[in-house]
PDB file of C-alpha atoms in Angstrom:
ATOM      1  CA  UNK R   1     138.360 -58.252 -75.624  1.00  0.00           C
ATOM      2  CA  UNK R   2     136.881 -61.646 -77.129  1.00  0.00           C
ATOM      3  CA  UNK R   3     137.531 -62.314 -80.969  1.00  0.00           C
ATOM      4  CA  UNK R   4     134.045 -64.827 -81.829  1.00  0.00           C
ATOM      5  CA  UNK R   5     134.519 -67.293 -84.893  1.00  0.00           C
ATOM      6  CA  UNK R   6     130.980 -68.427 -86.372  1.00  0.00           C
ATOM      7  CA  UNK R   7     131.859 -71.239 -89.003  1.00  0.00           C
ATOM      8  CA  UNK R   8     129.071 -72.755 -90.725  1.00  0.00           C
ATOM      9  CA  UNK R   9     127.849 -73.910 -94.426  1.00  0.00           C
ATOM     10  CA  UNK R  10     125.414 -72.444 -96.564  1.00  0.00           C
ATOM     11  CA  UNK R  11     121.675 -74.410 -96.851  1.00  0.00           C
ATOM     12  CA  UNK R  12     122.058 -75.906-100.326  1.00  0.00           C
ATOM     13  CA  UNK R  13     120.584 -73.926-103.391  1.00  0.00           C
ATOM     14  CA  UNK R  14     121.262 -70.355-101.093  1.00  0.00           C
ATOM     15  CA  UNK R  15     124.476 -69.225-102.238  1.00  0.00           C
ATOM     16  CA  UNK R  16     123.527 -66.212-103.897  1.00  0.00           C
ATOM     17  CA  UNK R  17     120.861 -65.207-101.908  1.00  0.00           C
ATOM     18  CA  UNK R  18     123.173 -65.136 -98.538  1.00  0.00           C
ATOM     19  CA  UNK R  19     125.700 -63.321-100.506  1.00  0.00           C
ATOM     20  CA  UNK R  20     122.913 -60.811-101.487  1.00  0.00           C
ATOM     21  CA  UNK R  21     121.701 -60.554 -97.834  1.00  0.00           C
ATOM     22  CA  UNK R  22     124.613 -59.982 -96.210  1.00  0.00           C
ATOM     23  CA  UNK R  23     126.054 -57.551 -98.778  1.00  0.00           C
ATOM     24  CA  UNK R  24     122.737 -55.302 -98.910  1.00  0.00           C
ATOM     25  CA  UNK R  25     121.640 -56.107 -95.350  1.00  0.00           C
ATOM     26  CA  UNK R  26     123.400 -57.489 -92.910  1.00  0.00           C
ATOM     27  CA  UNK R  27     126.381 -56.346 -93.089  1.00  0.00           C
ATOM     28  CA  UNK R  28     125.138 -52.246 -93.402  1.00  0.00           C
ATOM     29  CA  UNK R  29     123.834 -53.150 -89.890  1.00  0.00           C
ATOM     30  CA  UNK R  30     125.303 -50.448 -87.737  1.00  0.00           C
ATOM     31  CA  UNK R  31     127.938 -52.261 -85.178  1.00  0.00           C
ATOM     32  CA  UNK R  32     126.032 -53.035 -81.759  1.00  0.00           C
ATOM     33  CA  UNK R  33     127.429 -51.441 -78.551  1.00  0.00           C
ATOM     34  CA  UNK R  34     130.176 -53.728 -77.614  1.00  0.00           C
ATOM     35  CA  UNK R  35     131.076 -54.674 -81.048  1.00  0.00           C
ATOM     36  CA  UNK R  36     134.916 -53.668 -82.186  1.00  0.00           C
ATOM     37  CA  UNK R  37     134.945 -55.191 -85.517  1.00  0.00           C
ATOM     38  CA  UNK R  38     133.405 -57.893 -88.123  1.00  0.00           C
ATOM     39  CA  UNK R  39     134.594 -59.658 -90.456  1.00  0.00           C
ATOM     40  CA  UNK R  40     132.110 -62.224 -92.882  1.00  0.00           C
ATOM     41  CA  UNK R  41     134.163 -64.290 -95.617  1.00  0.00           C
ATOM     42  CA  UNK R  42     133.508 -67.364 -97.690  1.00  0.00           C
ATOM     43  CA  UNK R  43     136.346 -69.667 -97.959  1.00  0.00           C
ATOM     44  CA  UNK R  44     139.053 -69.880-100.736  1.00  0.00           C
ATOM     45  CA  UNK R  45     138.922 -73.198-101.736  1.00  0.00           C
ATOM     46  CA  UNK R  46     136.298 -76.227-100.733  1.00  0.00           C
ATOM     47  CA  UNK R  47     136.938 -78.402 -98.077  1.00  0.00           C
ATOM     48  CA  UNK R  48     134.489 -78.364 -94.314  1.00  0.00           C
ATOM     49  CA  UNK R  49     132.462 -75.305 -93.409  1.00  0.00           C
ATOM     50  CA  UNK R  50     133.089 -72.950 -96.281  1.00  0.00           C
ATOM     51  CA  UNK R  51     132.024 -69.843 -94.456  1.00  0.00           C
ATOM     52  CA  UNK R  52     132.957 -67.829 -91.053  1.00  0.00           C
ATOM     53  CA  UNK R  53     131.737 -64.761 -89.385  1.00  0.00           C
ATOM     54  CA  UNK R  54     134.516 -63.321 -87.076  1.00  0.00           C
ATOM     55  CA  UNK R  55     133.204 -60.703 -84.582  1.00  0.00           C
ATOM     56  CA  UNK R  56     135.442 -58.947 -82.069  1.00  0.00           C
ATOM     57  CA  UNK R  57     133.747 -57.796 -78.587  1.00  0.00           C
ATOM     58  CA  UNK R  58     134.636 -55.174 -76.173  1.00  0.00           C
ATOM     59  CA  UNK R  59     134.076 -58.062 -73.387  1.00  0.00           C
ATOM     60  CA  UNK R  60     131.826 -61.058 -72.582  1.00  0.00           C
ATOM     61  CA  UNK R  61     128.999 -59.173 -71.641  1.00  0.00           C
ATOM     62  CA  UNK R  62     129.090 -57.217 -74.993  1.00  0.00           C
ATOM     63  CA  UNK R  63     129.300 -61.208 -76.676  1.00  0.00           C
ATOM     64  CA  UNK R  64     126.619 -62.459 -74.728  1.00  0.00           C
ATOM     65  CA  UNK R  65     124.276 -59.532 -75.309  1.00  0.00           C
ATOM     66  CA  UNK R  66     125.356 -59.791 -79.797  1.00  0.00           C
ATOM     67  CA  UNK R  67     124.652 -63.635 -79.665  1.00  0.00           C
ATOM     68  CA  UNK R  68     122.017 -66.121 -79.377  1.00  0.00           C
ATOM     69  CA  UNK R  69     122.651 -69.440 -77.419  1.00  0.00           C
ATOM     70  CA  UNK R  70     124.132 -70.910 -80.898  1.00  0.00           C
ATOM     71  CA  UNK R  71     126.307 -68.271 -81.391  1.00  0.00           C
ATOM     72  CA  UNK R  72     125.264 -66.227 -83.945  1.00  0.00           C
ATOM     73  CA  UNK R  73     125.593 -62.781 -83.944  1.00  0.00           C
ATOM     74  CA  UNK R  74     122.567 -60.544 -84.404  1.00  0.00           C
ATOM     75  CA  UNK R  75     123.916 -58.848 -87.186  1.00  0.00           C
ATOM     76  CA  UNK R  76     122.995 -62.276 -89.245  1.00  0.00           C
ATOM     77  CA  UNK R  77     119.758 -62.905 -87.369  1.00  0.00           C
ATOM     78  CA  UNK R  78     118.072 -62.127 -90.585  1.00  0.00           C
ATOM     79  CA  UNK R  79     119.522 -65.083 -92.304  1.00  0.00           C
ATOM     80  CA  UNK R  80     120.009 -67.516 -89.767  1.00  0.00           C
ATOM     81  CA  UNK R  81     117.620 -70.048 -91.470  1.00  0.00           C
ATOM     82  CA  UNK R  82     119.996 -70.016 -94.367  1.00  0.00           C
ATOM     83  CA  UNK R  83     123.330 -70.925 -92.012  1.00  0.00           C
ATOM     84  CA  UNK R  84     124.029 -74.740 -91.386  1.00  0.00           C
ATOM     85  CA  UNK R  85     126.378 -77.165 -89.768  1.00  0.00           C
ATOM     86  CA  UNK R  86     127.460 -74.171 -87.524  1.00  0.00           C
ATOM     87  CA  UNK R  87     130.470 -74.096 -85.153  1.00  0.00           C
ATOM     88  CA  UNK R  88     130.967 -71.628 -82.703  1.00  0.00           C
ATOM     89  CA  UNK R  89     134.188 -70.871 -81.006  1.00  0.00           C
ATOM     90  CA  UNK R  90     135.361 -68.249 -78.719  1.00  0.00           C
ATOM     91  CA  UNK R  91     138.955 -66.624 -77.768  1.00  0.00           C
ATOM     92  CA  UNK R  92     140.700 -64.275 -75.293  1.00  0.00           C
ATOM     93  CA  UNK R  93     142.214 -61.766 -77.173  1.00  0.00           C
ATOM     94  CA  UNK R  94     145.829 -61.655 -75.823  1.00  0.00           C
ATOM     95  CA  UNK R  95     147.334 -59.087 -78.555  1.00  0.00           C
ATOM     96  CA  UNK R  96     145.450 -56.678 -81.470  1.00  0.00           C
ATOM     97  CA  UNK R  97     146.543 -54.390 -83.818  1.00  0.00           C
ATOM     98  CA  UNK R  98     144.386 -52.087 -85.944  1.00  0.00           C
ATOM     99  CA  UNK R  99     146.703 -50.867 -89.261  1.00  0.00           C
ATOM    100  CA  UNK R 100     144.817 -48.851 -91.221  1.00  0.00           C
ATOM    101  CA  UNK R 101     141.365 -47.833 -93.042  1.00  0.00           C
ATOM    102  CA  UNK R 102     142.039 -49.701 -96.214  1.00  0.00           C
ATOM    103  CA  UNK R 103     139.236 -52.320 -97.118  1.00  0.00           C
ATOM    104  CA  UNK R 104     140.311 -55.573 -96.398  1.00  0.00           C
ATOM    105  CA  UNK R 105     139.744 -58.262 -99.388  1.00  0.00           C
ATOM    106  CA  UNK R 106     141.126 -61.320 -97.816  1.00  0.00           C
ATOM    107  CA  UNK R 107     140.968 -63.079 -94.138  1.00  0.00           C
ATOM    108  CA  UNK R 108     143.454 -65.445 -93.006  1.00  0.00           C
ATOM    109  CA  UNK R 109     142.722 -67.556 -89.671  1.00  0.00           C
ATOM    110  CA  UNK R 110     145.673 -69.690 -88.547  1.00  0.00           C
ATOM    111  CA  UNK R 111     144.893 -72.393 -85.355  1.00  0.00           C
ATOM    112  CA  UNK R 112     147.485 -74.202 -83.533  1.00  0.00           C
ATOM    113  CA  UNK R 113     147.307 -75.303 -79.769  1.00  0.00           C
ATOM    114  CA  UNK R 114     149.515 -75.716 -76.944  1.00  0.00           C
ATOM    115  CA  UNK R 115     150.427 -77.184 -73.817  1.00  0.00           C
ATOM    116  CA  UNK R 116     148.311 -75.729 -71.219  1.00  0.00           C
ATOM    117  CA  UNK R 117     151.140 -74.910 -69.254  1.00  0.00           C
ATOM    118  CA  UNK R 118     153.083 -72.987 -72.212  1.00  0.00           C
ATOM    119  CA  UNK R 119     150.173 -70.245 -72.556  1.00  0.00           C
ATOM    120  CA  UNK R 120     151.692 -67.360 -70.946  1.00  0.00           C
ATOM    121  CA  UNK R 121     154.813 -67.959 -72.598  1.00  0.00           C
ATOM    122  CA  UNK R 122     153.076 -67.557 -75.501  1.00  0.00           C
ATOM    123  CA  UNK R 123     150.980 -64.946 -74.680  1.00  0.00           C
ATOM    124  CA  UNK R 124     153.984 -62.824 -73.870  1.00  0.00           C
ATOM    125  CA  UNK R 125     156.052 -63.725 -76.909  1.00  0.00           C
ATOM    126  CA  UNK R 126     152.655 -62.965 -79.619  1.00  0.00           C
ATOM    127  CA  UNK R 127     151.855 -59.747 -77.738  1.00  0.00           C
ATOM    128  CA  UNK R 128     155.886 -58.625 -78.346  1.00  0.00           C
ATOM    129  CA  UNK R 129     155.895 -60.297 -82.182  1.00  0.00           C
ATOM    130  CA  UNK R 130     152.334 -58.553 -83.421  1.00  0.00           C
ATOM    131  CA  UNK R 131     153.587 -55.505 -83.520  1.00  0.00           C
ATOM    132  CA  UNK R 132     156.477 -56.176 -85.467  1.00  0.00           C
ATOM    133  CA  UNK R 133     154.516 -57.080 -88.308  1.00  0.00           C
ATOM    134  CA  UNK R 134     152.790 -53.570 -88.982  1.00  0.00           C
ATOM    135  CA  UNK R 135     155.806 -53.405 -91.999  1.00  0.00           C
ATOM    136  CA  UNK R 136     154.083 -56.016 -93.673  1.00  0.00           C
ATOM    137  CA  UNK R 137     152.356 -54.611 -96.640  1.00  0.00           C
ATOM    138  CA  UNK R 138     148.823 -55.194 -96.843  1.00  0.00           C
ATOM    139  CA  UNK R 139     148.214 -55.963 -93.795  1.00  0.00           C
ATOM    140  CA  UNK R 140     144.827 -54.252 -92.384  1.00  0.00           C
ATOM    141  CA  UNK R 141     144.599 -55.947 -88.558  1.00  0.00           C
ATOM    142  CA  UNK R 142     145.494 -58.824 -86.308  1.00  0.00           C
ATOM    143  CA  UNK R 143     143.695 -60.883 -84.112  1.00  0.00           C
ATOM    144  CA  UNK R 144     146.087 -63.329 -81.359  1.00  0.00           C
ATOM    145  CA  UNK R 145     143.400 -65.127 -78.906  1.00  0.00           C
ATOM    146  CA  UNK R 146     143.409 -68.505 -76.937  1.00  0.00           C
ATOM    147  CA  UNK R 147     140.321 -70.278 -75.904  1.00  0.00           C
ATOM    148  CA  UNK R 148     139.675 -71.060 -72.734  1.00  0.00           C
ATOM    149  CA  UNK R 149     136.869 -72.302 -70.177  1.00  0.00           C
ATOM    150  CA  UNK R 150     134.755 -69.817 -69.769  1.00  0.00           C
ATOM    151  CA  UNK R 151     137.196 -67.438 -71.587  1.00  0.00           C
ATOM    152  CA  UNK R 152     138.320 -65.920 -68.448  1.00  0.00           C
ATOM    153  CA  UNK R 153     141.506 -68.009 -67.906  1.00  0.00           C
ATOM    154  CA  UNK R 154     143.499 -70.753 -69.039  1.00  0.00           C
ATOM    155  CA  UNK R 155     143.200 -74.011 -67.744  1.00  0.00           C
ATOM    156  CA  UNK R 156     146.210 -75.798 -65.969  1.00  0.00           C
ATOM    157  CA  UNK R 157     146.893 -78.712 -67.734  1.00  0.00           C
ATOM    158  CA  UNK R 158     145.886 -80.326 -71.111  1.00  0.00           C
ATOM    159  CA  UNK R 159     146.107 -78.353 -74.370  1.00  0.00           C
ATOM    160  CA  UNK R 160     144.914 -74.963 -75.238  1.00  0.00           C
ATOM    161  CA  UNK R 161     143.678 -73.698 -78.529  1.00  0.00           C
ATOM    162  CA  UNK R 162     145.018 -70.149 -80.107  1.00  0.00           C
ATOM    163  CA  UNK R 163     144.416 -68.319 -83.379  1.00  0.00           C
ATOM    164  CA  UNK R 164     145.842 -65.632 -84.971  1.00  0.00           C
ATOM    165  CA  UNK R 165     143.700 -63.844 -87.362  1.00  0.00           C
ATOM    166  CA  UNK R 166     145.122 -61.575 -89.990  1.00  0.00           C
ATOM    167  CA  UNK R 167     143.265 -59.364 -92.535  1.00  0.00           C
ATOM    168  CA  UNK R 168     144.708 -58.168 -95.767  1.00  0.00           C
ATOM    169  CA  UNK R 169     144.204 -55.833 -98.865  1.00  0.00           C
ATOM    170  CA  UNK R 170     145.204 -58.383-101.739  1.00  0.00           C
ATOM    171  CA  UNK R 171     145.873 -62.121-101.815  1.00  0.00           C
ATOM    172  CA  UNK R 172     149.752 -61.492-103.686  1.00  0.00           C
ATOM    173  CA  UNK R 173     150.574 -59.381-100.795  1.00  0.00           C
ATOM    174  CA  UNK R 174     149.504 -61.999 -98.575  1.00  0.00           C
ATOM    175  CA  UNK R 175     151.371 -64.571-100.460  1.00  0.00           C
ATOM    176  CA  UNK R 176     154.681 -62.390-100.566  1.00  0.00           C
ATOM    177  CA  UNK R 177     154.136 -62.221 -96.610  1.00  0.00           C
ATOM    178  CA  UNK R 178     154.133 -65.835 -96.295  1.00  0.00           C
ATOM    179  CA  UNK R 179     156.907 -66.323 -98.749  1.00  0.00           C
ATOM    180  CA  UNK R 180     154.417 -69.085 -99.795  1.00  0.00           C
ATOM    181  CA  UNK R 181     154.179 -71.004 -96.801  1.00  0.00           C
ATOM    182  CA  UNK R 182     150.570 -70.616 -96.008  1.00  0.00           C
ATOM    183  CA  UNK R 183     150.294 -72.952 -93.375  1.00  0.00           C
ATOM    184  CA  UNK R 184     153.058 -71.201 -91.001  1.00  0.00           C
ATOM    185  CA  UNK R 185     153.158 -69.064 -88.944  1.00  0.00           C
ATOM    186  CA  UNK R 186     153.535 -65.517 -90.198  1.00  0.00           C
ATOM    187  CA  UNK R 187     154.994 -63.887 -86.685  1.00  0.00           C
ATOM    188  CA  UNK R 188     158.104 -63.467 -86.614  1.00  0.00           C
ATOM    189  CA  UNK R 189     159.186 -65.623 -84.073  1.00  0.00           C
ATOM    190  CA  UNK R 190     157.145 -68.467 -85.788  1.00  0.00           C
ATOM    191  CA  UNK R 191     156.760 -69.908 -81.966  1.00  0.00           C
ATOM    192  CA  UNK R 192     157.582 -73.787 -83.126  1.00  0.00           C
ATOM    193  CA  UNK R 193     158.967 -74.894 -79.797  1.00  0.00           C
ATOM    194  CA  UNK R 194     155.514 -74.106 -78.090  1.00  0.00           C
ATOM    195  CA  UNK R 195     152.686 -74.801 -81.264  1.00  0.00           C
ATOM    196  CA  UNK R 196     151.812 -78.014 -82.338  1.00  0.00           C
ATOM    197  CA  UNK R 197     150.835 -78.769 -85.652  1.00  0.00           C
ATOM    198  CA  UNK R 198     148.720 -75.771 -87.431  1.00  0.00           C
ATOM    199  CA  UNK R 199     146.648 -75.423 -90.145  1.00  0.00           C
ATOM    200  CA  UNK R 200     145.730 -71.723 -92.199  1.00  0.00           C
ATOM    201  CA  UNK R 201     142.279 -71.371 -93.708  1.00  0.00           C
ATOM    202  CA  UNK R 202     141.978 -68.028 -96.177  1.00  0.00           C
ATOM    203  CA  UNK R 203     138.841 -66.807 -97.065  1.00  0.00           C
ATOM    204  CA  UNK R 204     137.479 -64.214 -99.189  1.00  0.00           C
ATOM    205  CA  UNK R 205     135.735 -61.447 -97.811  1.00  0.00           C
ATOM    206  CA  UNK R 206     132.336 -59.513 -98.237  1.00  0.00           C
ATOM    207  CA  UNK R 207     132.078 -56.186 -98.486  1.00  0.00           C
ATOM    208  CA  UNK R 208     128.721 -54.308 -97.797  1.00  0.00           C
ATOM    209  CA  UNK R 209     127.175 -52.485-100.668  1.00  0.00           C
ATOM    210  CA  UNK R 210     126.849 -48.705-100.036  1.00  0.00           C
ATOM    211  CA  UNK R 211     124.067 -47.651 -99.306  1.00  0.00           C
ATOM    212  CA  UNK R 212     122.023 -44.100-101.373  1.00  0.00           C
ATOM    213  CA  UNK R 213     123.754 -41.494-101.790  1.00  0.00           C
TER     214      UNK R 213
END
């Protein structure tokens, strides 16, 4: 699978009117063939891009086919004139965990990287350490990925991006979780010796409006 991370910021003065589109629109769009899941969030706090679109794909050829050549899935086509300063980023997803149909409230995306050479170390030890934190309350899914050229593999030397993604039902439980330390690493194992300095971005997430009864 490939987890896709669409950051961007909001043309100035359309705040409520991308909220409104993707909560009535966009985001009632039935999934695509190829799509697993999608998250769309606004960030908690107000610092860079303040908004991200996280799409999971069965495979490349799913992500190529739900994406134009900046990225964006077609799911926001409808409001791409209102998305700016966009980043696109794409991962290999090494380990994923689905925990439940409870609506998720609150995404948390934490990036590190690594020596090139460390990556299926840490591949191994994330795939064995997600799945020790379905006790976690609150906790609706996770997302481990690294990014790589072309996706397919890992290069040999240099340093590798990763991301863990986590989705949760209330920001206290995420909090209790952390034990407060937002910016670590919430698996178990916390993986210090291989990660280099990481950062944790939280953002709040939009939920589609239902639709007539």
């Amino acid at each position: 699978m490939i987890v896709h991370l669409l950051e961007y910021k909001v043309v100035p003065g359309h705040e409520a009117e991308l909220a409104g589109h993707l909560r009535h629109a966009s985001l009632s769009v039935r999934p695509q063939h190829g799509q697993v899941a999608r998250y769309v969030g606004r960030r908690l706090g107000h610092q860079g891009r303040e908004h991200i679109a996280v799409t999971t794909w069965r495979d490349l050829s799913a992500l190529a086919d739900g994406t134009d050549a900046e990225g964006v899935p077609a799911y926001l086509a409808r409001v791409v004139d209102l998305l700016g300063d966009k980043a696109s980023r794409q991962y290999r997803v090494v380990a994923s965990v689905e925990l439940g149909g409870e609506t998720a409230s609150v995404l948390r995306v934490y990036r590190t990287s690594i020596a090139a050479e460390a990556v299926e170390v840490w591949e191994r030890r994330t795939f064995e350490s997600v799945g020790r934190l379905a006790n976690k309350d609150g906790l609706i899914a996770v997302v481990a990925g690294v990014e790589a050229a072309g996706v397919a593999a890992a290069p040999q030397t240099g340093e590798v991006s990763v991301v863990v993604l986590t989705a949760w039902t209330k920001w206290d439980l995420l909090l209790a979780a952390t034990g407060g330390r937002l910016n670590r690493a919430i698996i178990d194992t916390e993986l210090a010796d291989l990660e280099r300095p990481a950062s944790a971005d939280h953002f709040e997430l939009l939920e589609a409006e239902p639709g007539p009864g």
